[in-house]
Amino acid sequence: MKKASIYGLTIEQLTSWLSDHGHKKSRALQVWDWLYRKRVTEFAGMTDVNQDCIQLLNENFVIQTLSQHIKQESADGTIKFLFKLQDGNLIETVMMRHKYGLSVCVTTQVGCNIGCSFCASGLLAKSRDLSSGEIVEQIMNVQLHLDQMGQDETVSHVVVMGIGEPFDNFENLLNFLKVIIDQKGLAIAARRITVSTSGLANKIYEFTDTQMQVNLAISLHAPNNELRTQIMKINRAIPIETLMESMKYYVEKTNRRITIEYILLKDVNDHKEEAEQLGDLLSVLSPKVYVNLIPYNPVDEHSQYQRSEHESVLAFYDTLKKKGINCKIRQEHGTDIDAACGQLRSKQIKKAEAQ
Ligand code: SF4
């Protein structure tokens, strides 16, 4: 049987597990200090932890379950990692540099069942959920990479926007968030973490009720049901009206701003008419709403979609602004590497299949 990743345990879970196995509770804090501050990669490196405890941890857990398969570096400092899991599956993790800090985009599932029509990841159906340890480990591996480079930098922001629908792996997502927010561990502030969903409304209510104060982003991509269903089949089951109600709930309960992700697809959803409809739709959330306009990164698998003309992007932006909606055209990262989400992974899988 494969051993579990130690990163999957919150401090409370590790404390109670160690206590159940005859060790004093303070031992958990010691172990966490070695994991998250001193960042050892082997239990044997925890030099002030007694040998009985080291042996117990070794028998039941592992620190590293991911191995680096491919690393692509962009001229702008973006790094895309393709990690191999213990079962041989591949997942993508991206590190991006911004003026405000260093962010990591994590994956939550192997493949995805949501099947958005523009997405390279959605072509490969979900084969399993990632454990919370496997999600934490993606951040730890990026941090270890920075440590090895001798760059005195730490991961300051996290976006849960990689492959998979995070709310379809809800319990592991919550555990992961608890681990990375904890002051005794990585201590990444909740306000610096964003979870992005395709719009699983029932989970948006549950997520709001956790009162974690983590940011929420919604992949909307269309202002009306007809168009959204065409782009995202999930809209058939959860139409925009249902989604809007859950978004209102999040904003009212948390008093936090919600982010709307809108990928601009040429001649599909980038007309003035759609910008006006979007402005009207979101006005009930304003000013607690913010639209991220994302220029589309074309992928071979979806030749029906092209990138919007720059003029159309600017016109869309202007129309939203005139409607009083906060918005921004997203700055692109890693355009000289496989920039689209899931692109690197799907290329590698195709390559392996062809061999
Ligand atoms: S965009 Fe996200 S939710 Fe949609 S198919 Fe891709 S990974 Fe899944």
Short mmCIF file of C-alpha atoms and ligand atoms in Angstrom, two decimals:
data_model
loop_
_atom_site.label_atom_id
_atom_site.label_comp_id
_atom_site.label_asym_id
_atom_site.label_seq_id
_atom_site.Cartn_x
_atom_site.Cartn_y
_atom_site.Cartn_z
CA MET A 1 0.00 0.00 0.00
CA LYS A 2 1.24 3.49 -0.88
CA LYS A 3 2.04 5.70 2.08
CA ALA A 4 0.17 8.99 2.41
CA SER A 5 1.78 12.38 1.98
CA ILE A 6 2.50 14.01 5.35
CA TYR A 7 1.55 17.37 3.80
CA GLY A 8 -2.07 16.26 3.69
CA LEU A 9 -2.47 16.56 7.47
CA THR A 10 -3.53 19.73 9.23
CA ILE A 11 -1.68 20.49 12.46
CA GLU A 12 -4.72 19.26 14.43
CA GLN A 13 -4.80 15.97 12.49
CA LEU A 14 -1.07 15.38 12.95
CA THR A 15 -1.27 16.25 16.65
CA SER A 16 -4.06 13.80 17.26
CA TRP A 17 -2.41 11.08 15.09
CA LEU A 18 0.87 11.39 17.01
CA SER A 19 -0.95 11.43 20.31
CA ASP A 20 -2.87 8.25 19.32
CA HIS A 21 0.53 6.66 18.65
CA GLY A 22 1.95 7.56 22.04
CA HIS A 23 3.79 10.78 21.26
CA LYS A 24 3.38 14.08 23.03
CA LYS A 25 1.32 16.71 21.27
CA SER A 26 4.15 19.23 20.99
CA ARG A 27 5.93 16.83 18.63
CA ALA A 28 3.53 17.84 15.82
CA LEU A 29 4.70 21.46 16.00
CA GLN A 30 8.30 20.29 15.83
CA VAL A 31 7.56 18.18 12.74
CA TRP A 32 5.69 21.05 11.06
CA ASP A 33 8.61 23.39 11.72
CA TRP A 34 10.92 20.95 9.92
CA LEU A 35 8.47 20.55 7.05
CA TYR A 36 7.41 24.12 6.39
CA ARG A 37 10.16 26.36 7.81
CA LYS A 38 13.33 24.30 7.48
CA ARG A 39 11.84 22.38 4.57
CA VAL A 40 13.56 19.04 4.92
CA THR A 41 12.74 16.39 2.34
CA GLU A 42 13.44 13.34 4.53
CA PHE A 43 12.20 12.52 8.02
CA ALA A 44 15.77 11.58 8.97
CA GLY A 45 16.69 15.24 8.55
CA MET A 46 14.51 16.20 11.55
CA THR A 47 17.50 16.04 13.84
CA ASP A 48 15.86 17.04 17.13
CA VAL A 49 12.88 14.68 16.74
CA ASN A 50 13.39 11.41 18.63
CA GLN A 51 14.19 8.26 16.69
CA ASP A 52 10.96 6.44 17.65
CA CYS A 53 8.93 9.22 16.15
CA ILE A 54 11.08 9.37 12.98
CA GLN A 55 10.62 5.63 12.53
CA LEU A 56 6.87 5.91 13.03
CA LEU A 57 6.61 8.73 10.49
CA ASN A 58 8.75 6.80 8.02
CA GLU A 59 6.54 3.75 8.34
CA ASN A 60 3.34 5.67 7.70
CA PHE A 61 4.05 8.74 5.57
CA VAL A 62 6.23 10.14 2.83
CA ILE A 63 7.37 13.71 2.34
CA GLN A 64 7.83 13.64 -1.41
CA THR A 65 5.31 11.86 -3.60
CA LEU A 66 5.74 14.09 -6.69
CA SER A 67 8.71 13.97 -9.01
CA GLN A 68 9.57 16.63 -11.54
CA HIS A 69 8.95 15.32 -15.07
CA ILE A 70 9.39 18.50 -17.13
CA LYS A 71 10.14 22.11 -16.31
CA GLN A 72 9.61 24.92 -18.83
CA GLU A 73 10.89 28.40 -18.05
CA SER A 74 9.63 31.51 -19.76
CA ALA A 75 11.62 34.67 -20.41
CA ASP A 76 9.23 36.55 -18.08
CA GLY A 77 10.13 34.26 -15.15
CA THR A 78 7.05 32.03 -15.35
CA ILE A 79 7.88 28.38 -14.72
CA LYS A 80 5.60 25.54 -15.73
CA PHE A 81 6.19 22.25 -13.93
CA LEU A 82 4.88 18.91 -15.05
CA PHE A 83 4.95 16.61 -12.02
CA LYS A 84 4.61 12.84 -12.03
CA LEU A 85 2.44 11.39 -9.26
CA GLN A 86 3.19 8.10 -7.53
CA ASP A 87 0.71 6.32 -9.83
CA GLY A 88 2.40 7.71 -12.95
CA ASN A 89 -0.22 10.37 -13.74
CA LEU A 90 1.00 13.81 -14.79
CA ILE A 91 -0.17 17.14 -13.40
CA GLU A 92 0.68 20.78 -14.13
CA THR A 93 1.70 23.49 -11.68
CA VAL A 94 2.66 27.03 -12.69
CA MET A 95 4.72 29.63 -10.85
CA MET A 96 4.26 33.25 -11.91
CA ARG A 97 6.10 36.39 -10.96
CA HIS A 98 4.13 39.57 -10.36
CA LYS A 99 4.96 43.03 -9.03
CA TYR A 100 3.14 42.11 -5.82
CA GLY A 101 4.84 38.75 -5.26
CA LEU A 102 5.10 35.20 -6.42
CA SER A 103 2.06 33.08 -7.12
CA VAL A 104 1.55 29.38 -7.72
CA CYS A 105 -1.36 27.94 -9.69
CA VAL A 106 -2.21 24.43 -8.47
CA THR A 107 -4.05 21.49 -9.98
CA THR A 108 -6.75 19.67 -8.00
CA GLN A 109 -7.69 16.69 -10.17
CA VAL A 110 -6.11 14.36 -12.73
CA GLY A 111 -8.14 15.47 -15.77
CA CYS A 112 -11.50 17.21 -15.50
CA ASN A 113 -15.11 16.21 -16.11
CA ILE A 114 -16.53 19.69 -16.62
CA GLY A 115 -15.56 19.69 -20.31
CA CYS A 116 -15.41 23.41 -21.10
CA SER A 117 -15.21 23.63 -24.88
CA PHE A 118 -12.14 25.88 -24.98
CA CYS A 119 -10.00 23.96 -22.49
CA ALA A 120 -7.17 21.54 -23.24
CA SER A 121 -7.54 19.92 -19.79
CA GLY A 122 -11.22 19.20 -20.22
CA LEU A 123 -10.47 16.88 -23.15
CA LEU A 124 -8.96 14.36 -20.77
CA ALA A 125 -11.68 13.06 -18.45
CA LYS A 126 -11.02 13.01 -14.74
CA SER A 127 -9.30 9.83 -13.63
CA ARG A 128 -9.07 10.77 -9.96
CA ASP A 129 -9.05 13.55 -7.38
CA LEU A 130 -5.75 14.72 -5.94
CA SER A 131 -5.29 14.21 -2.22
CA SER A 132 -4.84 17.35 -0.12
CA GLY A 133 -1.19 16.30 0.39
CA GLU A 134 -0.61 16.18 -3.37
CA ILE A 135 -2.02 19.70 -3.72
CA VAL A 136 0.10 21.12 -0.85
CA GLU A 137 3.14 19.35 -2.27
CA GLN A 138 2.88 21.31 -5.53
CA ILE A 139 3.48 24.51 -3.58
CA MET A 140 6.24 22.91 -1.53
CA ASN A 141 8.01 21.72 -4.68
CA VAL A 142 7.94 25.23 -6.15
CA GLN A 143 9.23 26.60 -2.83
CA LEU A 144 12.00 24.00 -2.76
CA HIS A 145 12.94 24.97 -6.30
CA LEU A 146 13.27 28.61 -5.19
CA ASP A 147 15.32 27.53 -2.16
CA GLN A 148 17.66 25.50 -4.38
CA MET A 149 18.12 28.44 -6.72
CA GLY A 150 19.31 30.41 -3.71
CA GLN A 151 16.58 32.97 -4.35
CA ASP A 152 15.49 34.38 -1.07
CA GLU A 153 11.83 34.31 -2.13
CA THR A 154 8.73 32.66 -0.81
CA VAL A 155 5.45 31.78 -2.45
CA SER A 156 3.14 34.62 -1.42
CA HIS A 157 -0.05 33.94 -3.41
CA VAL A 158 -1.92 30.82 -4.48
CA VAL A 159 -4.51 30.40 -7.21
CA VAL A 160 -6.50 27.19 -7.44
CA MET A 161 -7.05 27.44 -11.19
CA GLY A 162 -5.04 24.57 -12.63
CA ILE A 163 -6.46 21.37 -14.05
CA GLY A 164 -9.70 20.19 -12.46
CA GLU A 165 -12.79 21.63 -10.81
CA PRO A 166 -11.74 22.32 -7.19
CA PHE A 167 -15.29 22.19 -5.86
CA ASP A 168 -15.62 18.66 -7.28
CA ASN A 169 -12.84 17.70 -4.84
CA PHE A 170 -14.27 19.73 -1.99
CA GLU A 171 -13.05 18.02 1.19
CA ASN A 172 -9.46 17.75 -0.04
CA LEU A 173 -9.60 21.37 -1.19
CA LEU A 174 -10.67 22.53 2.29
CA ASN A 175 -7.95 20.48 3.99
CA PHE A 176 -5.37 21.88 1.58
CA LEU A 177 -6.49 25.45 2.33
CA LYS A 178 -6.35 24.86 6.09
CA VAL A 179 -2.76 23.57 5.80
CA ILE A 180 -1.41 26.43 3.69
CA ILE A 181 -3.20 29.18 5.64
CA ASP A 182 -2.03 27.95 9.06
CA GLN A 183 0.34 30.43 10.73
CA LYS A 184 2.47 27.56 11.99
CA GLY A 185 3.01 26.29 8.45
CA LEU A 186 3.29 28.19 5.17
CA ALA A 187 1.17 31.02 6.62
CA ILE A 188 -0.21 32.19 3.27
CA ALA A 189 -2.91 34.73 4.10
CA ALA A 190 -6.42 33.71 3.04
CA ARG A 191 -6.84 37.03 1.22
CA ARG A 192 -3.91 36.02 -1.01
CA ILE A 193 -5.56 32.78 -2.10
CA THR A 194 -8.13 32.50 -4.89
CA VAL A 195 -10.23 29.46 -5.73
CA SER A 196 -11.76 29.38 -9.19
CA THR A 197 -14.86 27.36 -10.02
CA SER A 198 -16.80 26.68 -13.19
CA GLY A 199 -19.87 27.47 -11.11
CA LEU A 200 -20.96 24.58 -8.84
CA ALA A 201 -23.54 26.73 -7.05
CA ASN A 202 -24.29 24.38 -4.14
CA LYS A 203 -20.58 24.27 -3.28
CA ILE A 204 -20.33 28.07 -3.47
CA TYR A 205 -22.84 28.21 -0.59
CA GLU A 206 -20.86 25.62 1.39
CA PHE A 207 -17.57 27.36 0.67
CA THR A 208 -19.01 30.69 1.82
CA ASP A 209 -20.20 29.10 5.05
CA THR A 210 -16.68 27.91 5.93
CA GLN A 211 -15.91 31.62 6.57
CA MET A 212 -12.36 31.09 5.39
CA GLN A 213 -12.15 34.53 3.75
CA VAL A 214 -10.53 33.00 0.67
CA ASN A 215 -11.21 34.81 -2.64
CA LEU A 216 -13.59 33.28 -5.12
CA ALA A 217 -13.40 33.46 -8.93
CA ILE A 218 -16.13 32.28 -11.27
CA SER A 219 -15.44 31.09 -14.81
CA LEU A 220 -18.39 32.76 -16.51
CA HIS A 221 -17.26 33.35 -20.11
CA ALA A 222 -20.73 34.32 -21.38
CA PRO A 223 -23.49 36.70 -20.25
CA ASN A 224 -26.51 34.59 -21.30
CA ASN A 225 -27.56 30.95 -20.98
CA GLU A 226 -27.63 30.14 -24.69
CA LEU A 227 -24.04 31.20 -25.25
CA ARG A 228 -22.74 29.88 -21.93
CA THR A 229 -24.24 26.44 -22.57
CA GLN A 230 -22.53 26.42 -25.95
CA ILE A 231 -19.15 27.22 -24.34
CA MET A 232 -19.58 25.40 -21.02
CA LYS A 233 -21.93 22.41 -20.88
CA ILE A 234 -22.13 22.72 -17.06
CA ASN A 235 -24.49 25.64 -17.71
CA ARG A 236 -27.21 23.20 -18.76
CA ALA A 237 -27.34 21.83 -15.20
CA ILE A 238 -26.54 25.09 -13.40
CA PRO A 239 -27.87 28.07 -15.36
CA ILE A 240 -26.69 31.64 -14.88
CA GLU A 241 -29.66 32.62 -12.65
CA THR A 242 -28.79 29.86 -10.14
CA LEU A 243 -25.13 30.81 -10.25
CA MET A 244 -25.89 34.49 -9.71
CA GLU A 245 -27.89 33.69 -6.57
CA SER A 246 -24.95 31.78 -5.09
CA MET A 247 -22.57 34.61 -6.03
CA LYS A 248 -24.80 37.13 -4.29
CA TYR A 249 -24.75 34.92 -1.21
CA TYR A 250 -20.92 34.84 -1.22
CA VAL A 251 -20.65 38.63 -1.58
CA GLU A 252 -23.28 39.37 1.08
CA LYS A 253 -21.89 36.92 3.63
CA THR A 254 -18.18 37.57 3.17
CA ASN A 255 -18.29 41.20 2.05
CA ARG A 256 -15.50 40.19 -0.31
CA ARG A 257 -15.27 41.08 -3.95
CA ILE A 258 -15.93 38.25 -6.39
CA THR A 259 -13.86 37.84 -9.55
CA ILE A 260 -15.43 36.93 -12.88
CA GLU A 261 -13.18 35.17 -15.38
CA TYR A 262 -14.12 35.91 -18.99
CA ILE A 263 -12.06 34.37 -21.80
CA LEU A 264 -12.53 36.41 -24.96
CA LEU A 265 -13.15 34.17 -27.99
CA LYS A 266 -13.10 35.88 -31.36
CA ASP A 267 -16.59 36.42 -32.84
CA VAL A 268 -18.11 34.13 -30.19
CA ASN A 269 -18.47 36.14 -26.96
CA ASP A 270 -16.47 39.31 -27.64
CA HIS A 271 -19.08 41.63 -29.23
CA LYS A 272 -20.30 44.90 -27.78
CA GLU A 273 -23.70 43.27 -27.23
CA GLU A 274 -22.19 40.63 -24.91
CA ALA A 275 -20.19 43.30 -23.05
CA GLU A 276 -23.42 45.24 -22.44
CA GLN A 277 -25.28 42.13 -21.32
CA LEU A 278 -22.43 41.23 -18.98
CA GLY A 279 -22.42 44.72 -17.49
CA ASP A 280 -26.18 44.53 -16.87
CA LEU A 281 -25.95 41.03 -15.40
CA LEU A 282 -23.20 41.95 -12.95
CA SER A 283 -24.58 45.34 -11.91
CA VAL A 284 -26.39 43.73 -8.93
CA LEU A 285 -22.99 42.71 -7.51
CA SER A 286 -21.23 45.99 -8.22
CA PRO A 287 -18.98 47.33 -6.72
CA LYS A 288 -18.12 43.94 -5.18
CA VAL A 289 -17.35 42.41 -8.54
CA TYR A 290 -14.32 42.47 -10.74
CA VAL A 291 -14.01 41.13 -14.29
CA ASN A 292 -10.79 39.60 -15.53
CA LEU A 293 -10.79 39.75 -19.34
CA ILE A 294 -8.53 36.98 -20.59
CA PRO A 295 -7.16 36.92 -24.12
CA TYR A 296 -7.57 33.33 -25.36
CA ASN A 297 -4.48 31.16 -25.89
CA PRO A 298 -5.31 29.04 -28.95
CA VAL A 299 -4.74 25.29 -28.58
CA ASP A 300 -4.57 22.77 -31.45
CA GLU A 301 -7.42 20.75 -29.98
CA HIS A 302 -9.95 23.59 -30.27
CA SER A 303 -9.43 25.07 -33.73
CA GLN A 304 -12.97 26.52 -33.66
CA TYR A 305 -11.75 29.24 -31.30
CA GLN A 306 -9.39 32.08 -32.08
CA ARG A 307 -7.96 34.89 -30.09
CA SER A 308 -10.00 38.12 -30.15
CA GLU A 309 -8.61 41.10 -32.01
CA HIS A 310 -6.90 43.57 -29.71
CA GLU A 311 -9.45 46.26 -30.70
CA SER A 312 -12.33 43.97 -29.69
CA VAL A 313 -10.69 43.34 -26.31
CA LEU A 314 -10.29 47.09 -25.72
CA ALA A 315 -13.86 47.81 -26.86
CA PHE A 316 -15.19 45.09 -24.51
CA TYR A 317 -13.22 46.61 -21.66
CA ASP A 318 -14.51 50.14 -22.44
CA THR A 319 -18.11 48.99 -22.57
CA LEU A 320 -17.86 47.29 -19.18
CA LYS A 321 -16.19 50.37 -17.68
CA LYS A 322 -18.97 52.59 -19.04
CA LYS A 323 -21.44 50.29 -17.31
CA GLY A 324 -19.57 50.94 -14.04
CA ILE A 325 -18.06 47.46 -13.73
CA ASN A 326 -14.48 47.09 -12.42
CA CYS A 327 -12.43 45.18 -14.93
CA LYS A 328 -8.95 44.47 -16.14
CA ILE A 329 -7.34 42.85 -19.16
CA ARG A 330 -5.28 40.06 -17.69
CA GLN A 331 -1.57 40.35 -18.12
CA GLU A 332 -0.27 37.25 -19.82
CA HIS A 333 2.43 35.01 -18.43
CA GLY A 334 4.65 32.48 -20.13
CA THR A 335 3.49 33.17 -23.70
CA ASP A 336 6.74 31.66 -25.04
CA ILE A 337 6.04 28.30 -23.35
CA ASP A 338 2.90 26.09 -23.44
CA ALA A 339 0.85 28.87 -21.91
CA ALA A 340 -2.70 27.52 -22.01
CA CYS A 341 -3.85 25.57 -18.98
CA GLY A 342 -3.37 21.84 -19.54
CA GLN A 343 -1.46 22.32 -22.79
CA LEU A 344 1.86 20.95 -21.54
CA ARG A 345 0.19 17.93 -19.94
CA SER A 346 -1.95 17.06 -22.95
CA LYS A 347 1.08 17.37 -25.28
CA GLN A 348 3.09 14.99 -23.12
CA ILE A 349 0.25 12.47 -22.90
CA LYS A 350 -0.20 12.53 -26.69
CA LYS A 351 3.54 12.07 -27.13
CA ALA A 352 3.55 9.07 -24.80
CA GLU A 353 0.54 7.55 -26.59
CA ALA A 354 2.25 7.94 -29.98
CA GLN A 355 5.33 6.06 -28.82
S1 SF4 B 1 -11.63 25.20 -17.68
FE1 SF4 B 1 -11.34 24.24 -15.66
S2 SF4 B 1 -13.38 23.40 -15.22
FE2 SF4 B 1 -13.36 23.79 -17.42
S3 SF4 B 1 -12.69 21.83 -18.35
FE3 SF4 B 1 -10.86 23.11 -18.03
S4 SF4 B 1 -10.05 22.43 -16.05
FE4 SF4 B 1 -12.17 21.74 -16.15
#
